Coordinates of C-alpha atoms in Angstrom, one line a residue:
M1 CA 0.3 0.1 -0.1
K2 CA 1.8 3.5 -1.1
K3 CA 1.7 6.1 1.7
P4 CA -0.7 9.1 1.2
H5 CA 1.6 11.9 0.6
Y6 CA 0.0 14.0 3.1
L7 CA 0.5 11.4 5.4
H8 CA 4.2 11.0 7.3
F9 CA 4.9 7.8 9.1
D10 CA 7.8 7.3 11.7
S11 CA 8.0 3.3 11.2
H12 CA 10.2 3.2 14.6
E13 CA 8.0 5.2 16.9
L14 CA 4.9 4.0 15.0
K15 CA 3.9 7.8 14.6
I16 CA 1.9 9.3 12.2
R17 CA 1.6 13.5 11.4
L18 CA -2.0 13.5 9.8
D19 CA -3.9 17.3 9.5
P20 CA -7.3 16.1 9.4
H21 CA -8.1 19.3 7.9
E22 CA -5.9 18.0 5.2
P23 CA -8.8 18.1 2.4
E24 CA -7.8 15.0 0.5
F25 CA -8.0 13.4 3.8
V26 CA -11.5 14.9 4.9
Q27 CA -13.0 13.9 1.3
N28 CA -11.4 10.7 1.5
P29 CA -10.1 9.6 4.6
Y30 CA -10.1 5.5 3.4
E31 CA -6.9 6.2 1.5
A32 CA -5.6 6.5 4.9
Y33 CA -7.2 4.3 6.8
T34 CA -5.7 1.2 4.0
F35 CA -2.1 2.0 4.8
F36 CA -2.7 2.0 8.5
H37 CA -4.3 -1.5 7.9
A38 CA -1.2 -2.5 6.3
H39 CA 1.6 -1.0 8.5
C40 CA 0.2 0.6 11.6
P41 CA -3.3 -0.4 13.0
I42 CA -1.7 1.0 16.6
F43 CA -0.4 4.1 15.9
F44 CA 0.6 7.8 17.9
W45 CA -1.9 10.3 16.1
E46 CA 0.7 13.2 16.9
D47 CA -1.9 15.9 15.7
Y48 CA -4.2 14.9 17.9
G49 CA -1.4 13.7 20.9
F50 CA -3.3 10.3 21.7
W51 CA -2.7 6.7 20.7
C52 CA -5.4 5.4 18.2
L53 CA -6.7 2.2 16.7
A54 CA -7.8 1.1 13.6
S55 CA -8.1 -2.7 13.4
Y56 CA -11.8 -3.9 14.0
N57 CA -11.2 -6.2 16.7
D58 CA -9.2 -3.5 18.8
V59 CA -12.0 -1.0 18.7
N60 CA -15.1 -3.5 19.0
R61 CA -12.7 -5.2 22.1
T62 CA -11.7 -2.0 23.4
F63 CA -15.3 -0.4 23.5
R64 CA -16.5 -3.5 25.6
D65 CA -13.7 -3.2 28.0
R66 CA -14.3 -1.8 31.1
R67 CA -10.8 -1.0 31.8
F68 CA -11.5 1.8 29.5
G69 CA -14.2 4.4 29.1
R70 CA -15.7 7.8 28.2
Q71 CA -15.7 9.7 32.0
R72 CA -12.8 11.9 32.2
P73 CA -10.4 11.2 35.3
G74 CA -11.1 13.5 38.0
G75 CA -14.7 14.5 36.2
Y76 CA -15.6 16.6 33.3
M77 CA -14.6 19.7 34.8
A78 CA -11.5 18.4 36.7
S79 CA -10.3 17.2 33.2
V80 CA -11.5 20.5 31.7
Q81 CA -10.1 23.3 33.7
A82 CA -6.5 21.4 33.6
R83 CA -6.5 22.4 30.0
G84 CA -6.6 26.1 30.8
E85 CA -9.2 29.1 31.3
R86 CA -12.4 28.6 30.1
S87 CA -14.9 31.2 31.2
H88 CA -15.9 31.9 27.6
L89 CA -17.5 27.7 28.0
E90 CA -19.3 28.2 31.3
H91 CA -22.5 27.4 29.4
F92 CA -20.8 24.5 27.4
D93 CA -19.3 22.8 29.7
R94 CA -22.1 22.9 32.3
A95 CA -24.5 21.2 29.5
E96 CA -21.8 18.1 28.8
T97 CA -21.4 17.9 32.3
G98 CA -24.2 16.0 33.3
S99 CA -24.6 14.1 29.5
M100 CA -24.3 10.3 30.1
L101 CA -22.2 10.3 26.9
E102 CA -20.0 11.4 29.5
L103 CA -20.7 9.3 32.4
E104 CA -19.7 5.8 33.7
P105 CA -21.8 3.6 35.7
P106 CA -23.3 3.8 38.7
E107 CA -24.8 7.7 36.7
H108 CA -24.5 6.4 33.4
T109 CA -26.7 3.4 34.6
R110 CA -29.5 5.5 36.2
L111 CA -29.9 7.8 33.2
R112 CA -29.6 5.5 30.4
T113 CA -32.6 3.5 32.2
L114 CA -34.5 6.5 32.2
V115 CA -34.6 7.1 28.2
N116 CA -34.1 3.2 27.2
R117 CA -37.9 2.6 27.3
A118 CA -38.7 5.0 24.7
F119 CA -35.8 3.7 22.0
V120 CA -36.3 -0.1 22.5
A121 CA -36.9 -1.4 18.8
R122 CA -40.4 -2.4 19.7
Q123 CA -41.4 1.2 20.6
V124 CA -39.4 2.7 17.7
E125 CA -40.7 0.9 14.9
K126 CA -44.2 2.1 15.5
L127 CA -42.9 5.7 14.6
R128 CA -42.5 4.2 11.2
P129 CA -45.8 5.4 9.0
R130 CA -44.6 8.8 10.5
A131 CA -41.0 8.6 8.9
E132 CA -42.7 7.5 5.6
A133 CA -45.7 10.6 5.8
L134 CA -42.9 12.9 6.8
A135 CA -40.6 11.6 3.9
H136 CA -43.6 11.8 1.2
R137 CA -44.5 15.3 2.5
L138 CA -41.1 16.8 2.1
I139 CA -40.9 15.0 -1.6
D140 CA -44.1 17.0 -2.2
G141 CA -42.8 19.6 -1.7
F142 CA -39.9 20.2 -3.3
E143 CA -40.8 17.1 -6.4
A144 CA -42.0 20.1 -9.2
K145 CA -38.7 21.8 -8.7
G146 CA -36.9 19.1 -9.9
S147 CA -32.9 20.2 -8.5
V148 CA -32.9 20.4 -4.3
D149 CA -30.0 19.9 -1.8
L150 CA -31.1 16.6 0.2
I151 CA -29.4 17.6 3.4
E152 CA -31.4 20.5 4.1
A153 CA -34.7 19.4 2.6
F154 CA -34.5 15.5 3.2
A155 CA -31.9 14.3 5.4
T156 CA -32.5 17.1 8.2
P157 CA -36.3 17.5 8.6
I158 CA -37.4 14.0 8.8
P159 CA -34.9 13.1 12.0
A160 CA -35.1 16.3 13.6
T161 CA -38.7 16.5 13.3
I162 CA -39.3 12.5 14.7
I163 CA -37.1 13.3 17.9
A164 CA -38.7 17.0 18.5
E165 CA -42.0 15.0 18.7
M166 CA -41.2 11.9 20.9
M167 CA -39.5 15.3 23.3
G168 CA -42.5 16.8 23.5
V169 CA -41.0 20.0 22.3
P170 CA -42.8 22.0 19.1
A171 CA -42.0 20.0 15.3
E172 CA -40.9 23.6 14.3
T173 CA -38.2 24.3 16.4
G174 CA -36.4 21.8 14.8
P175 CA -34.2 23.8 12.4
Q176 CA -33.2 25.7 15.4
L177 CA -32.5 22.8 17.3
V178 CA -30.5 22.0 14.2
A179 CA -28.4 25.1 14.5
W180 CA -27.9 25.0 18.2
S181 CA -26.4 21.2 17.8
N182 CA -24.5 22.4 14.6
D183 CA -22.4 25.0 16.7
M184 CA -21.9 22.7 19.6
V185 CA -20.2 19.8 18.2
R186 CA -17.6 22.0 16.3
M187 CA -16.3 21.6 19.7
Y188 CA -15.8 18.5 19.0
M189 CA -13.4 19.1 15.9
H190 CA -9.6 19.2 15.7
Q191 CA -8.8 22.9 17.5
P192 CA -11.7 24.7 17.2
T193 CA -11.2 28.0 17.0
R194 CA -12.1 30.8 19.6
Q195 CA -15.2 32.0 17.6
D196 CA -16.3 28.2 16.8
E197 CA -15.8 28.4 20.8
E198 CA -18.0 31.1 21.6
Q199 CA -20.7 30.0 19.3
A200 CA -20.6 26.9 21.0
N201 CA -21.1 28.3 24.1
A202 CA -23.7 30.9 23.3
S203 CA -25.9 27.9 21.6
A204 CA -25.2 25.7 24.4
K205 CA -27.2 28.4 27.1
A206 CA -30.1 28.7 24.3
F207 CA -30.5 25.3 24.0
S208 CA -30.4 24.7 27.7
D209 CA -32.7 27.7 28.5
F210 CA -35.4 26.3 25.6
I211 CA -35.1 23.3 28.1
R212 CA -35.6 24.5 30.9
F213 CA -38.5 26.7 29.6
H214 CA -40.2 23.3 28.4
A215 CA -39.5 21.5 30.9
D216 CA -41.5 24.1 33.5
E217 CA -44.3 23.7 30.9
R218 CA -44.1 19.9 31.3
R219 CA -44.3 20.1 34.8
S220 CA -47.3 22.2 34.9
N221 CA -48.9 19.9 32.1
P222 CA -47.2 16.7 31.7
G223 CA -47.5 14.1 28.5
D224 CA -46.2 10.8 27.5
D225 CA -43.4 12.3 25.8
L226 CA -39.3 12.2 27.1
L227 CA -39.3 15.5 28.5
S228 CA -41.9 14.5 31.1
V229 CA -40.8 11.0 31.4
L230 CA -37.4 12.5 32.5
I231 CA -38.6 15.3 34.7
S232 CA -41.1 12.6 36.1
A233 CA -38.8 9.4 36.5
R234 CA -37.5 7.6 39.6
E235 CA -34.6 5.3 40.0
N236 CA -34.3 4.2 43.5
G237 CA -36.0 7.4 44.8
E238 CA -33.8 9.4 42.9
K239 CA -35.0 12.6 40.6
L240 CA -32.8 13.7 37.8
T241 CA -31.2 17.0 38.8
E242 CA -32.1 20.1 36.6
D243 CA -28.2 19.9 35.1
E244 CA -28.9 16.4 34.6
L245 CA -32.2 16.6 32.7
V246 CA -31.2 19.9 30.6
S247 CA -27.5 17.6 29.7
S248 CA -29.9 14.6 29.0
A249 CA -32.6 16.2 27.1
I250 CA -29.8 18.1 25.0
L251 CA -27.8 14.9 24.4
L252 CA -31.4 12.8 23.3
L253 CA -32.9 16.1 20.8
N254 CA -28.4 16.5 19.3
A255 CA -27.9 12.7 19.3
G256 CA -31.4 12.3 17.8
H257 CA -30.3 14.2 14.2
E258 CA -26.9 14.7 14.0
A259 CA -25.5 11.1 13.1
T260 CA -28.5 10.5 10.7
V261 CA -28.6 13.1 9.2
H262 CA -24.6 12.9 7.7
Q263 CA -25.5 9.0 7.6
T264 CA -28.7 9.6 4.9
G265 CA -26.7 12.1 3.3
N266 CA -23.5 9.6 3.0
A267 CA -25.9 6.6 2.0
V268 CA -27.9 8.5 -1.2
R269 CA -24.3 9.5 -1.9
T270 CA -23.2 5.9 -1.9
I271 CA -26.2 4.3 -3.7
L272 CA -26.4 6.7 -6.5
Q273 CA -22.5 6.1 -6.9
Q274 CA -23.7 2.2 -7.8
G275 CA -25.3 3.4 -10.8
G276 CA -28.6 1.9 -12.0
D277 CA -32.0 2.0 -10.4
P278 CA -32.0 2.4 -6.9
R279 CA -35.3 1.0 -6.1
R280 CA -33.4 -2.0 -6.4
F281 CA -32.0 -1.9 -3.0
F282 CA -35.0 -1.5 -0.9
E283 CA -38.2 -3.7 -2.7
T284 CA -38.8 -5.3 0.5
P285 CA -38.4 -4.8 4.1
E286 CA -35.4 -7.1 4.3
Q287 CA -33.2 -5.7 1.2
A288 CA -34.1 -2.1 2.6
A289 CA -33.2 -3.1 5.9
A290 CA -29.4 -4.8 4.6
S291 CA -28.8 -1.6 1.9
V292 CA -28.9 0.7 5.0
E293 CA -26.4 -1.6 7.3
E294 CA -24.2 -1.8 4.3
C295 CA -24.7 1.5 4.3
L296 CA -23.7 2.2 7.8
R297 CA -20.7 -0.3 7.2
F298 CA -19.7 1.5 3.9
D299 CA -19.3 5.1 4.8
A300 CA -20.0 5.6 8.8
P301 CA -21.2 9.3 10.2
L302 CA -18.7 9.0 13.0
H303 CA -15.3 8.0 12.5
M304 CA -13.7 8.6 16.0
F305 CA -14.8 8.2 19.5
T306 CA -12.4 8.8 22.5
R307 CA -11.9 6.5 25.6
H308 CA -10.3 7.2 28.7
V309 CA -7.8 4.8 30.3
Y310 CA -8.5 3.6 33.8
E311 CA -6.1 0.5 34.2
E312 CA -2.3 -0.3 33.0
V313 CA -3.6 -2.3 29.5
E314 CA -0.9 -4.4 27.5
I315 CA -2.8 -3.5 24.2
A316 CA -0.3 -5.5 22.2
P317 CA 3.1 -7.3 23.4
G318 CA 5.6 -4.5 24.2
M319 CA 2.3 -1.6 24.1
T320 CA 1.0 -0.8 27.0
F321 CA -1.6 1.8 27.9
R322 CA -1.8 3.3 30.9
P323 CA -4.1 5.4 33.3
G324 CA -5.2 8.3 32.5
Q325 CA -4.3 8.6 28.7
Q326 CA -6.7 9.1 26.6
I327 CA -7.0 7.1 23.3
G328 CA -9.0 7.4 19.9
L329 CA -11.0 4.2 17.9
L330 CA -10.8 5.1 14.4
L331 CA -14.9 3.4 13.7
G332 CA -14.3 3.9 9.9
A333 CA -11.2 2.5 9.5
A334 CA -12.6 -0.4 11.9
N335 CA -15.5 -1.1 9.1
T336 CA -13.0 -1.1 6.6
D337 CA -10.6 -3.2 7.9
P338 CA -9.7 -5.9 5.4
S339 CA -8.2 -8.4 8.2
E340 CA -12.5 -8.6 8.9
F341 CA -14.5 -7.7 5.4
V342 CA -14.1 -9.4 2.2
N343 CA -13.7 -6.5 -0.6
P344 CA -14.1 -3.6 2.6
L345 CA -14.2 -1.2 -0.4
A346 CA -17.1 -2.7 -2.0
F347 CA -20.6 -1.7 -1.6
Q348 CA -22.2 -5.0 -1.3
P349 CA -25.7 -4.7 0.7
G350 CA -26.1 -8.8 2.6
R351 CA -22.5 -8.9 2.5
A352 CA -22.1 -12.5 5.2
D353 CA -19.5 -10.7 7.4
Q354 CA -21.7 -6.9 8.6
K355 CA -20.7 -6.5 12.1
N356 CA -20.3 -2.8 11.8
V357 CA -19.1 -0.8 14.8
T358 CA -21.0 2.1 13.8
F359 CA -23.1 2.7 16.7
G360 CA -20.1 1.6 19.2
A361 CA -20.5 -1.4 21.8
G362 CA -20.5 -2.2 25.1
I363 CA -22.4 -0.1 27.7
H364 CA -22.6 3.1 25.4
F365 CA -23.7 1.6 22.4
C366 CA -25.5 4.2 20.6
I367 CA -29.3 4.0 22.4
G368 CA -30.7 5.7 19.4
A369 CA -29.5 3.0 17.0
P370 CA -32.9 1.4 16.2
L371 CA -34.5 4.9 15.8
A372 CA -31.7 5.7 13.2
R373 CA -32.2 2.8 11.4
L374 CA -35.5 3.1 10.8
E375 CA -35.7 6.6 9.9
M376 CA -33.0 5.4 6.7
Q377 CA -34.7 2.2 5.7
A378 CA -38.4 4.5 5.7
A379 CA -37.1 7.7 4.2
L380 CA -34.5 6.1 1.7
A381 CA -37.4 3.9 0.5
V382 CA -40.0 6.5 0.0
L383 CA -37.0 8.9 -1.8
F384 CA -36.1 6.3 -4.1
Q385 CA -39.7 4.9 -5.1
R386 CA -40.9 8.5 -5.9
L387 CA -37.9 9.6 -7.6
P388 CA -36.0 6.5 -9.3
D389 CA -34.5 8.3 -12.1
L390 CA -32.2 10.8 -9.0
R391 CA -29.0 11.6 -9.8
L392 CA -26.1 13.8 -8.4
A393 CA -26.3 17.7 -9.9
K394 CA -22.8 18.7 -8.5
T395 CA -19.6 16.7 -6.7
P396 CA -20.8 16.4 -3.2
H397 CA -18.3 17.3 -0.8
Y398 CA -17.7 16.4 3.0
R399 CA -17.6 18.7 5.9
D400 CA -14.1 19.9 7.6
I401 CA -15.4 18.1 11.0
F402 CA -13.4 15.1 11.4
H403 CA -15.2 12.7 14.1
F404 CA -18.6 13.7 12.3
H405 CA -17.8 12.2 9.0
G406 CA -21.0 13.9 6.8
L407 CA -21.9 16.3 3.7
D408 CA -22.4 19.7 3.8
E409 CA -24.9 19.4 0.7
L410 CA -26.0 17.0 -1.7
V411 CA -28.0 18.5 -4.7
V412 CA -29.4 16.0 -6.9
E413 CA -31.7 16.5 -9.5
W414 CA -34.4 14.5 -11.5
G415 CA -36.6 14.1 -14.5

């Protein structure tokens, strides 16, 4: 495997220098991943300052290993404050502190138990008609135009509307929720600017105020929505604190659409690039499920998740991770590991070796995975049924936010 020209590799120290903003890498990270698999499935990424795992087995095993976890040593605030003065991130940090995504048992277990019932497959399945109806309504709105940006007009409104309705906040606030979410997730990119940080903080404050306003309404007029559940649920006699309530609601609203938007856009791009009639991938529910699963593997919406090391772990002969270290798990690389997937860079729905780690694994396995799968199966089946001659009108480009791997726009045409 030839080394990509933008990647610098020290084979003795297993160190990589690779700017995650490098345009060629942003548009096609799989070239670098192929090099990693061949030469350094475990490497130190100098630009981030931590070790990374690229092989499927290492990523899958580490997700499940309780010697690694999401919660930062000393807690979220102690960890971030050690990086320097952060008063300009007061509201962002407050929103993140109580997020179940950043916690480990027993706190994580308590919070996750409160919301888990709404996301189990049998409950989510009831939302299929709603997802299909939304897809039809959106296409009705733009079909006559002959061309549209599918990210804005289709991929974003469906998951944003459904999660807003599940939470019990007005569906018409969906675009605002998406805007706040986009601002906040920029904090996970490599070296966000001061402007990025201040915008994320402002959006976190606005988002938190929004949740508190609607929570106050639900206390007076509870319903069967998730916000009411979070307010009233008790686990071992405890209610959520106000900050936990806000953090949990923000996490669910953000996670309820962010990755699904990216994955829907990536999936449409992938399927259109196969050529031929796209309906062939969605003729039956079984084909739809297999096609969506392969889309999740082939071009995942999230390419890195980090873990903190809690105990000394020998990850490979002569290579030991020590408590306090942070490591990166490369999901996009794991999903295209040639030692685990036959012809990994080929799109093959129904493949016998389907076992992607796009939604993670272990106790932090994505709680919204059943919902994301359903939304994509329903939306894509309707899209290609209604517009079977859909085609790319412009070459799509990925946004420059490694971790989150999604298109900035997806302009298509038909007719």
